mmCIF file of C-alpha atoms and ligand atoms in Angstrom:
data_model
loop_
_atom_site.group_PDB
_atom_site.id
_atom_site.type_symbol
_atom_site.label_atom_id
_atom_site.label_comp_id
_atom_site.label_asym_id
_atom_site.label_seq_id
_atom_site.Cartn_x
_atom_site.Cartn_y
_atom_site.Cartn_z
ATOM 1 C CA MET O 123 95.064 100.187 65.496
ATOM 2 C CA THR O 124 98.629 100.750 66.700
ATOM 3 C CA ASP O 125 101.208 97.942 66.879
ATOM 4 C CA SER O 126 101.034 98.048 70.647
ATOM 5 C CA GLU O 127 97.237 97.563 70.620
ATOM 6 C CA LYS O 128 97.605 94.636 68.183
ATOM 7 C CA GLY O 129 100.218 93.133 70.517
ATOM 8 C CA LYS O 130 97.807 93.309 73.442
ATOM 9 C CA ASN O 131 95.160 91.457 71.432
ATOM 10 C CA ASN O 132 97.502 88.498 70.913
ATOM 11 C CA TYR O 133 97.209 87.621 74.564
ATOM 12 C CA LEU O 134 94.355 85.886 76.281
ATOM 13 C CA LEU O 135 94.775 88.198 79.223
ATOM 14 C CA TYR O 136 96.534 91.534 79.246
ATOM 15 C CA LEU O 137 96.915 93.754 82.323
ATOM 16 C CA GLU O 138 98.809 97.027 82.270
ATOM 17 C CA ASP O 139 99.402 99.347 85.230
ATOM 18 C CA VAL O 140 96.552 97.751 87.127
ATOM 19 C CA SER O 141 96.042 98.965 90.668
ATOM 20 C CA LYS O 142 93.454 98.296 93.344
ATOM 21 C CA SER O 143 92.869 100.332 96.484
ATOM 22 C CA TYR O 144 90.314 100.068 99.238
ATOM 23 C CA GLY O 145 89.903 103.582 100.586
ATOM 24 C CA SER O 146 93.389 104.903 101.319
ATOM 25 C CA LYS O 147 94.895 101.397 101.340
ATOM 26 C CA THR O 148 96.590 100.341 98.104
ATOM 27 C CA VAL O 149 96.592 96.549 97.762
ATOM 28 C CA LEU O 150 97.850 96.070 94.203
ATOM 29 C CA ASN O 151 100.082 98.525 92.432
ATOM 30 C CA ASP O 152 101.181 98.678 88.775
ATOM 31 C CA ILE O 153 100.436 95.083 87.869
ATOM 32 C CA ASP O 154 101.725 94.351 84.342
ATOM 33 C CA LEU O 155 100.907 90.909 83.019
ATOM 34 C CA ALA O 156 100.414 89.268 79.634
ATOM 35 C CA VAL O 157 99.226 85.658 79.554
ATOM 36 C CA ARG O 158 98.820 83.354 76.557
ATOM 37 C CA GLN O 159 96.154 80.726 76.082
ATOM 38 C CA GLY O 160 97.075 77.400 77.654
ATOM 39 C CA GLU O 161 99.386 78.738 80.321
ATOM 40 C CA PHE O 162 99.244 77.358 83.878
ATOM 41 C CA CYS O 163 100.125 80.372 86.039
ATOM 42 C CA THR O 164 100.726 79.821 89.711
ATOM 43 C CA VAL O 165 100.490 82.862 91.986
ATOM 44 C CA VAL O 166 102.332 83.044 95.305
ATOM 45 C CA GLY O 167 103.058 85.809 97.786
ATOM 46 C CA PRO O 168 102.875 86.757 101.460
ATOM 47 C CA SER O 169 99.491 86.474 103.150
ATOM 48 C CA GLY O 170 97.375 89.559 102.502
ATOM 49 C CA CYS O 171 99.444 90.752 99.511
ATOM 50 C CA GLY O 172 96.439 90.705 97.169
ATOM 51 C CA LYS O 173 96.407 87.313 95.436
ATOM 52 C CA SER O 174 92.675 86.781 95.911
ATOM 53 C CA THR O 175 92.076 90.420 94.982
ATOM 54 C CA LEU O 176 93.877 89.832 91.671
ATOM 55 C CA LEU O 177 91.639 86.824 90.969
ATOM 56 C CA ARG O 178 88.512 88.858 91.805
ATOM 57 C CA LEU O 179 89.598 91.558 89.351
ATOM 58 C CA ILE O 180 90.076 88.985 86.584
ATOM 59 C CA LEU O 181 86.721 87.399 87.472
ATOM 60 C CA GLY O 182 85.107 90.849 87.138
ATOM 61 C CA GLN O 183 83.714 90.699 90.679
ATOM 62 C CA GLU O 184 85.578 93.923 91.425
ATOM 63 C CA GLN O 185 86.792 96.805 89.305
ATOM 64 C CA PRO O 186 90.421 98.009 89.317
ATOM 65 C CA THR O 187 91.123 101.469 90.706
ATOM 66 C CA GLY O 188 93.393 102.157 87.733
ATOM 67 C CA GLY O 189 94.949 100.568 84.662
ATOM 68 C CA GLN O 190 93.814 98.472 81.749
ATOM 69 C CA MET O 191 92.507 94.890 81.858
ATOM 70 C CA LEU O 192 91.793 93.061 78.600
ATOM 71 C CA MET O 193 90.607 89.538 77.901
ATOM 72 C CA GLN O 194 90.962 88.491 74.247
ATOM 73 C CA GLY O 195 91.499 92.151 73.407
ATOM 74 C CA LYS O 196 88.301 93.400 75.068
ATOM 75 C CA PRO O 197 87.902 95.112 78.443
ATOM 76 C CA ILE O 198 87.134 92.572 81.157
ATOM 77 C CA GLY O 199 83.443 92.731 81.986
ATOM 78 C CA PHE O 200 81.232 91.419 84.747
ATOM 79 C CA PRO O 201 81.581 87.778 85.817
ATOM 80 C CA GLY O 202 80.582 85.341 83.062
ATOM 81 C CA PRO O 203 80.900 81.649 82.177
ATOM 82 C CA ASP O 204 84.190 82.362 80.384
ATOM 83 C CA ARG O 205 85.860 82.662 83.831
ATOM 84 C CA GLY O 206 85.364 79.921 86.423
ATOM 85 C CA ILE O 207 86.603 79.683 89.982
ATOM 86 C CA VAL O 208 87.314 76.949 92.498
ATOM 87 C CA TYR O 209 87.811 77.972 96.135
ATOM 88 C CA GLN O 210 89.578 76.220 99.003
ATOM 89 C CA ARG O 211 86.283 75.052 100.480
ATOM 90 C CA TYR O 212 84.068 73.095 98.153
ATOM 91 C CA SER O 213 80.918 74.927 97.204
ATOM 92 C CA LEU O 214 78.536 71.961 97.009
ATOM 93 C CA PHE O 215 74.856 71.865 97.891
ATOM 94 C CA PRO O 216 74.332 69.210 100.598
ATOM 95 C CA HIS O 217 70.802 68.264 99.468
ATOM 96 C CA LEU O 218 71.823 67.577 95.849
ATOM 97 C CA SER O 219 73.524 64.439 94.555
ATOM 98 C CA ILE O 220 77.034 64.740 93.102
ATOM 99 C CA LEU O 221 75.602 64.501 89.591
ATOM 100 C CA ASP O 222 73.019 67.216 90.287
ATOM 101 C CA ASN O 223 75.644 69.446 91.870
ATOM 102 C CA ILE O 224 77.653 69.276 88.659
ATOM 103 C CA LEU O 225 74.568 69.870 86.505
ATOM 104 C CA LEU O 226 73.362 72.832 88.524
ATOM 105 C CA GLY O 227 75.485 75.610 86.994
ATOM 106 C CA LYS O 228 74.701 74.421 83.499
ATOM 107 C CA GLN O 229 70.962 74.433 84.164
ATOM 108 C CA LEU O 230 70.988 77.804 85.906
ATOM 109 C CA SER O 231 72.648 79.348 82.882
ATOM 110 C CA ARG O 232 69.727 78.270 80.645
ATOM 111 C CA SER O 233 66.009 78.933 80.461
ATOM 112 C CA ILE O 234 63.810 76.308 82.153
ATOM 113 C CA LEU O 235 62.485 75.087 78.803
ATOM 114 C CA ARG O 236 65.968 74.638 77.287
ATOM 115 C CA SER O 237 67.098 72.971 80.487
ATOM 116 C CA ILE O 238 64.359 70.352 80.246
ATOM 117 C CA ARG O 239 65.059 69.740 76.539
ATOM 118 C CA ASN O 240 68.793 69.338 77.152
ATOM 119 C CA ARG O 241 68.508 67.316 80.320
ATOM 120 C CA LYS O 242 69.624 64.019 78.833
ATOM 121 C CA ASN O 243 72.639 65.499 77.026
ATOM 122 C CA ASP O 244 73.609 67.458 80.118
ATOM 123 C CA ARG O 245 73.498 64.342 82.296
ATOM 124 C CA GLU O 246 75.683 62.451 79.833
ATOM 125 C CA GLU O 247 78.125 65.330 79.769
ATOM 126 C CA ALA O 248 78.185 65.594 83.569
ATOM 127 C CA LEU O 249 78.904 61.860 83.757
ATOM 128 C CA ARG O 250 81.844 62.319 81.385
ATOM 129 C CA TYR O 251 83.277 64.990 83.701
ATOM 130 C CA LEU O 252 82.692 62.693 86.665
ATOM 131 C CA GLU O 253 84.713 60.074 84.809
ATOM 132 C CA SER O 254 87.571 62.543 84.243
ATOM 133 C CA ILE O 255 87.732 63.183 87.979
ATOM 134 C CA GLN O 256 87.425 59.438 88.664
ATOM 135 C CA LEU O 257 84.132 59.690 90.540
ATOM 136 C CA ALA O 258 81.679 58.164 88.046
ATOM 137 C CA GLU O 259 80.645 55.424 90.478
ATOM 138 C CA HIS O 260 79.730 58.048 93.094
ATOM 139 C CA ALA O 261 77.345 60.039 90.875
ATOM 140 C CA HIS O 262 74.284 59.380 93.016
ATOM 141 C CA LYS O 263 75.878 59.915 96.407
ATOM 142 C CA TYR O 264 75.490 63.106 98.424
ATOM 143 C CA PRO O 265 78.400 65.405 99.411
ATOM 144 C CA HIS O 266 78.483 64.206 103.054
ATOM 145 C CA GLN O 267 79.189 60.672 101.808
ATOM 146 C CA LEU O 268 82.465 61.764 100.136
ATOM 147 C CA SER O 269 85.897 62.637 101.526
ATOM 148 C CA GLY O 270 87.278 66.196 101.372
ATOM 149 C CA GLY O 271 89.472 65.372 98.363
ATOM 150 C CA MET O 272 86.530 63.838 96.494
ATOM 151 C CA ARG O 273 84.338 66.868 97.207
ATOM 152 C CA GLN O 274 87.049 69.165 95.927
ATOM 153 C CA ARG O 275 87.196 67.098 92.727
ATOM 154 C CA VAL O 276 83.441 67.620 92.348
ATOM 155 C CA ALA O 277 83.941 71.390 92.764
ATOM 156 C CA ILE O 278 86.545 71.248 89.969
ATOM 157 C CA ALA O 279 84.127 69.346 87.701
ATOM 158 C CA GLN O 280 81.419 71.927 88.517
ATOM 159 C CA ALA O 281 83.709 74.638 87.170
ATOM 160 C CA LEU O 282 84.936 72.567 84.182
ATOM 161 C CA ILE O 283 81.479 71.744 82.809
ATOM 162 C CA MET O 284 80.937 75.471 82.154
ATOM 163 C CA LYS O 285 83.990 75.287 79.824
ATOM 164 C CA PRO O 286 85.628 78.445 81.114
ATOM 165 C CA THR O 287 88.347 80.053 78.999
ATOM 166 C CA ILE O 288 90.214 80.749 82.230
ATOM 167 C CA LEU O 289 89.909 78.621 85.332
ATOM 168 C CA MET O 290 90.850 80.369 88.539
ATOM 169 C CA MET O 291 91.724 78.370 91.623
ATOM 170 C CA ASP O 292 92.224 80.044 95.002
ATOM 171 C CA GLU O 293 94.185 77.692 97.268
ATOM 172 C CA PRO O 294 92.128 74.800 95.918
ATOM 173 C CA PHE O 295 94.059 72.083 97.751
ATOM 174 C CA GLY O 296 94.729 74.051 100.946
ATOM 175 C CA ALA O 297 92.394 71.971 103.103
ATOM 176 C CA LEU O 298 93.660 68.547 101.958
ATOM 177 C CA ASP O 299 96.138 66.204 103.609
ATOM 178 C CA PRO O 300 99.585 65.936 101.897
ATOM 179 C CA GLY O 301 98.898 62.586 100.159
ATOM 180 C CA THR O 302 95.543 63.668 98.732
ATOM 181 C CA ARG O 303 97.049 66.994 97.796
ATOM 182 C CA GLU O 304 99.752 65.363 95.692
ATOM 183 C CA MET O 305 97.149 63.215 93.912
ATOM 184 C CA MET O 306 95.147 66.345 93.170
ATOM 185 C CA GLN O 307 98.223 68.064 91.732
ATOM 186 C CA ILE O 308 98.631 65.234 89.235
ATOM 187 C CA LEU O 309 94.898 65.244 88.482
ATOM 188 C CA ILE O 310 94.773 68.981 87.788
ATOM 189 C CA LEU O 311 97.733 68.617 85.401
ATOM 190 C CA GLU O 312 95.916 65.838 83.569
ATOM 191 C CA LEU O 313 92.715 67.904 83.339
ATOM 192 C CA TRP O 314 94.680 70.960 82.208
ATOM 193 C CA GLU O 315 96.081 68.903 79.325
ATOM 194 C CA GLU O 316 92.803 67.186 78.500
ATOM 195 C CA TYR O 317 90.722 70.382 78.411
ATOM 196 C CA ASN O 318 93.428 72.697 77.050
ATOM 197 C CA MET O 319 92.722 75.276 79.733
ATOM 198 C CA THR O 320 94.397 78.421 80.944
ATOM 199 C CA ILE O 321 94.716 78.284 84.709
ATOM 200 C CA PHE O 322 95.444 80.803 87.466
ATOM 201 C CA PHE O 323 96.301 78.907 90.603
ATOM 202 C CA VAL O 324 96.912 80.629 93.958
ATOM 203 C CA THR O 325 98.741 78.581 96.568
ATOM 204 C CA HIS O 326 100.654 79.083 99.808
ATOM 205 C CA ASP O 327 102.769 76.052 99.068
ATOM 206 C CA LEU O 328 105.827 77.030 97.006
ATOM 207 C CA GLU O 329 106.618 73.415 96.189
ATOM 208 C CA GLU O 330 103.110 72.972 94.782
ATOM 209 C CA ALA O 331 103.418 76.219 92.799
ATOM 210 C CA VAL O 332 106.699 75.203 91.147
ATOM 211 C CA PHE O 333 105.466 71.669 90.496
ATOM 212 C CA VAL O 334 102.117 72.365 88.781
ATOM 213 C CA GLY O 335 102.757 75.642 86.949
ATOM 214 C CA THR O 336 104.253 76.470 83.556
ATOM 215 C CA ARG O 337 104.867 79.942 84.964
ATOM 216 C CA ILE O 338 105.134 81.290 88.483
ATOM 217 C CA LEU O 339 104.133 84.839 89.441
ATOM 218 C CA VAL O 340 105.400 86.185 92.756
ATOM 219 C CA LEU O 341 103.328 89.044 94.170
ATOM 220 C CA SER O 342 104.926 90.980 96.990
ATOM 221 C CA GLN O 343 104.815 94.258 98.858
ATOM 222 C CA PHE O 344 108.485 93.939 99.801
ATOM 223 C CA TYR O 345 110.376 96.045 97.241
ATOM 224 C CA THR O 346 111.605 99.569 96.685
ATOM 225 C CA HIS O 347 110.854 102.080 93.952
ATOM 226 C CA GLU O 348 113.449 103.913 91.902
ATOM 227 C CA GLU O 349 112.331 107.206 93.388
ATOM 228 C CA ASP O 350 112.061 105.933 96.921
ATOM 229 C CA TYR O 351 114.610 103.713 98.588
ATOM 230 C CA VAL O 352 112.482 103.230 101.652
ATOM 231 C CA SER O 353 110.413 100.076 102.048
ATOM 232 C CA GLY O 354 107.630 99.639 99.505
ATOM 233 C CA THR O 355 105.285 98.375 102.205
ATOM 234 C CA GLY O 356 102.000 100.250 102.047
ATOM 235 C CA LYS O 357 102.356 101.033 98.352
ATOM 236 C CA GLY O 358 100.705 97.835 97.264
ATOM 237 C CA ALA O 359 102.052 94.544 95.936
ATOM 238 C CA ARG O 360 103.683 94.153 92.523
ATOM 239 C CA ILE O 361 104.865 91.192 90.505
ATOM 240 C CA VAL O 362 108.439 90.962 91.781
ATOM 241 C CA ALA O 363 109.257 87.717 89.975
ATOM 242 C CA ASP O 364 107.818 86.041 86.889
ATOM 243 C CA HIS O 365 109.529 82.761 86.009
ATOM 244 C CA PRO O 366 108.928 80.227 83.276
ATOM 245 C CA LEU O 367 108.792 76.709 84.732
ATOM 246 C CA HIS O 368 109.631 73.507 82.895
ATOM 247 C CA GLY O 369 107.292 73.528 79.861
ATOM 248 C CA GLU O 370 106.796 69.781 79.494
ATOM 249 C CA LYS O 371 104.976 68.896 82.682
ATOM 250 C CA ALA O 372 106.392 65.716 84.128
ATOM 251 C CA LEU O 373 103.537 63.797 85.672
ATOM 252 C CA SER O 374 105.848 62.468 88.326
ATOM 253 C CA THR O 375 106.479 64.028 91.694
ATOM 254 C CA LYS O 376 110.144 62.886 91.542
ATOM 255 C CA VAL O 377 111.112 66.279 90.106
ATOM 256 C CA LYS O 378 110.377 67.771 93.533
ATOM 257 C CA THR O 379 113.529 66.169 94.915
ATOM 258 C CA THR O 380 115.961 67.688 92.383
ATOM 259 C CA ALA O 381 118.495 70.373 93.330
ATOM 260 C CA GLU O 382 117.190 72.753 90.657
ATOM 261 C CA PHE O 383 113.666 72.521 92.059
ATOM 262 C CA GLY O 384 114.851 73.298 95.602
ATOM 263 C CA GLN O 385 117.019 76.177 94.416
ATOM 264 C CA LEU O 386 114.140 77.895 92.617
ATOM 265 C CA ILE O 387 111.994 77.628 95.734
ATOM 266 C CA GLN O 388 114.753 79.252 97.817
ATOM 267 C CA GLU O 389 115.078 82.041 95.261
ATOM 268 C CA ILE O 390 111.330 82.725 95.291
ATOM 269 C CA ARG O 391 111.221 82.652 99.077
ATOM 270 C CA SER O 392 113.879 85.351 99.397
ATOM 271 C CA GLN O 393 112.559 87.490 96.514
ATOM 272 C CA GLY O 394 108.938 87.517 97.588
ATOM 273 C CA PHE O 395 108.627 86.612 101.233
ATOM 274 C CA ASP O 396 111.547 88.195 103.073
ATOM 275 C CA PRO O 397 110.660 91.679 104.401
ATOM 276 C CA GLU O 398 114.406 92.327 104.893
ATOM 277 C CA TYR O 399 115.198 91.737 101.232
ATOM 278 C CA LEU O 400 113.919 94.746 99.330
ATOM 279 C CA GLN O 401 114.532 94.391 95.657
ATOM 280 C CA ASN O 402 114.383 97.521 93.545
ATOM 281 C CA ALA O 403 111.590 97.609 90.952
ATOM 282 C CA ARG O 404 114.174 97.887 88.154
ATOM 283 C CA GLU O 405 115.770 94.620 89.248
ATOM 284 C CA PHE O 406 112.672 92.470 89.559
ATOM 285 C CA ASN O 407 113.236 88.913 88.453
ATOM 286 C CA LEU O 408 111.125 88.965 85.284
ATOM 287 C CA LYS O 409 112.534 86.008 83.352
ATOM 288 C CA HIS O 410 109.361 84.949 81.559
ATOM 289 C CA PRO O 411 109.519 86.018 77.879
ATOM 290 C CA ASP O 412 106.063 87.692 78.090
ATOM 291 C CA SER O 413 106.772 89.634 81.272
ATOM 292 C CA PHE O 414 107.086 93.391 81.046
ATOM 293 C CA ILE O 415 107.147 96.354 83.358
ATOM 294 C CA THR O 416 105.914 99.900 82.890
ATOM 295 C CA PHE O 417 107.331 102.756 84.891
ATOM 296 C CA THR O 418 105.131 105.717 85.563
ATOM 297 C CA GLU O 419 107.359 108.722 84.954
ATOM 298 C CA ILE O 420 107.580 111.228 87.770
ATOM 299 C CA PRO O 421 106.703 114.702 86.465
HETATM 300 N N1 LIG R 606 86.582 94.488 100.298
HETATM 301 C C1 LIG R 606 87.698 94.888 100.931
HETATM 302 N N2 LIG R 606 87.718 96.026 101.650
HETATM 303 C C2 LIG R 606 88.836 96.441 102.284
HETATM 304 N N3 LIG R 606 90.005 95.769 102.259
HETATM 305 C C3 LIG R 606 90.040 94.624 101.565
HETATM 306 C C4 LIG R 606 88.900 94.113 100.872
HETATM 307 N N4 LIG R 606 89.252 92.949 100.254
HETATM 308 C C5 LIG R 606 90.533 92.744 100.567
HETATM 309 N N5 LIG R 606 91.020 93.733 101.343
HETATM 310 C C6 LIG R 606 92.397 93.858 101.861
HETATM 311 O O1 LIG R 606 93.259 93.672 100.768
HETATM 312 C C7 LIG R 606 94.430 92.964 101.150
HETATM 313 C C8 LIG R 606 94.644 91.815 100.224
HETATM 314 O O2 LIG R 606 93.665 90.813 100.440
HETATM 315 P P1 LIG R 606 93.643 89.444 99.651
HETATM 316 O O3 LIG R 606 92.563 88.648 100.236
HETATM 317 O O4 LIG R 606 93.613 89.698 98.192
HETATM 318 O O5 LIG R 606 95.079 88.852 100.043
HETATM 319 P P2 LIG R 606 95.661 87.401 99.741
HETATM 320 O O6 LIG R 606 97.015 87.596 99.142
HETATM 321 O O7 LIG R 606 94.694 86.592 98.974
HETATM 322 O O8 LIG R 606 95.821 86.846 101.232
HETATM 323 P P3 LIG R 606 95.790 85.317 101.764
HETATM 324 O O9 LIG R 606 97.096 84.715 101.322
HETATM 325 O O10 LIG R 606 95.747 85.475 103.234
HETATM 326 O O11 LIG R 606 94.594 84.658 101.161
HETATM 327 C C9 LIG R 606 94.234 92.571 102.600
HETATM 328 O O12 LIG R 606 94.953 93.465 103.415
HETATM 329 C C10 LIG R 606 92.748 92.732 102.830
HETATM 330 O O13 LIG R 606 92.491 93.125 104.154
HETATM 331 MG MG1 LIG R 607 93.593 84.881 99.420
#
């Protein structure tokens, strides 16, 4: 094994030169990304730039058109319990109680016989997760009896009980009002600490991204290549910025009012979201110590 292969195995997730096209349309282009266990990566970028596509590739729901994708040193396979996902709209079954909704995934992943044998332990475990999301007293209610924020907490517990190595969240708080959303940001940080998870979190809200993450990834189609000074639009999005965020997560939303916080948001907005501002690929803002970039040489 070469040193470079050993290096790749040190990461939980390692993507090199990953691209994804649908027919003649390239959505993602040359994605290079190395992520360590325990990181909370937030992903932002203009609408349609390929954020959800990136999550689907990591989930194994879709295959990349090119490049290498490794998880714990092995090629990423089909979807499995090691990768969980929470979407914007809660995926709860209306005819099942909250407790049964949380138990469902666990029971589906087992044979009927093992499910029956483990029923008591599973229920106790599900109740513990309900406690973590502060809904223990609602265990026997049905989804329509809960608010949107509560239902989204149940969807998070549904994913957590499968103990995924990576939890993916695609605009998980997008449908919530601002107050509930802020509570959920604090809750997800607490759960991230408690369960020692690695999280990929897509959001349209830059303030949310900078607040919850330990690292922010900006995907954008607005850039130029070395060999081509015309707009990169149509060539697919790349990671144009990769920033470490404050490592010790302050569980207070006061940080959102600081000058430093506002400045970083401005920087990200111009680097990733302004079609007029075309940064060259060699000048991408890759400040995170694990970020890297490969250039495909032109023959
Ligand atoms: N199965 C598919 N077939 C063809 N094109 C697709 C398919 N899936 C996604 N796309 C295209 O890929 C691009 C990226 O889509 P994706 O949903 O990943 O963007 P996104 O960054 O998540 O957008 P949003 O912020 O609006 O959620 C879009 O232009 C979309 O139309
Ligand atoms: Mg999306």
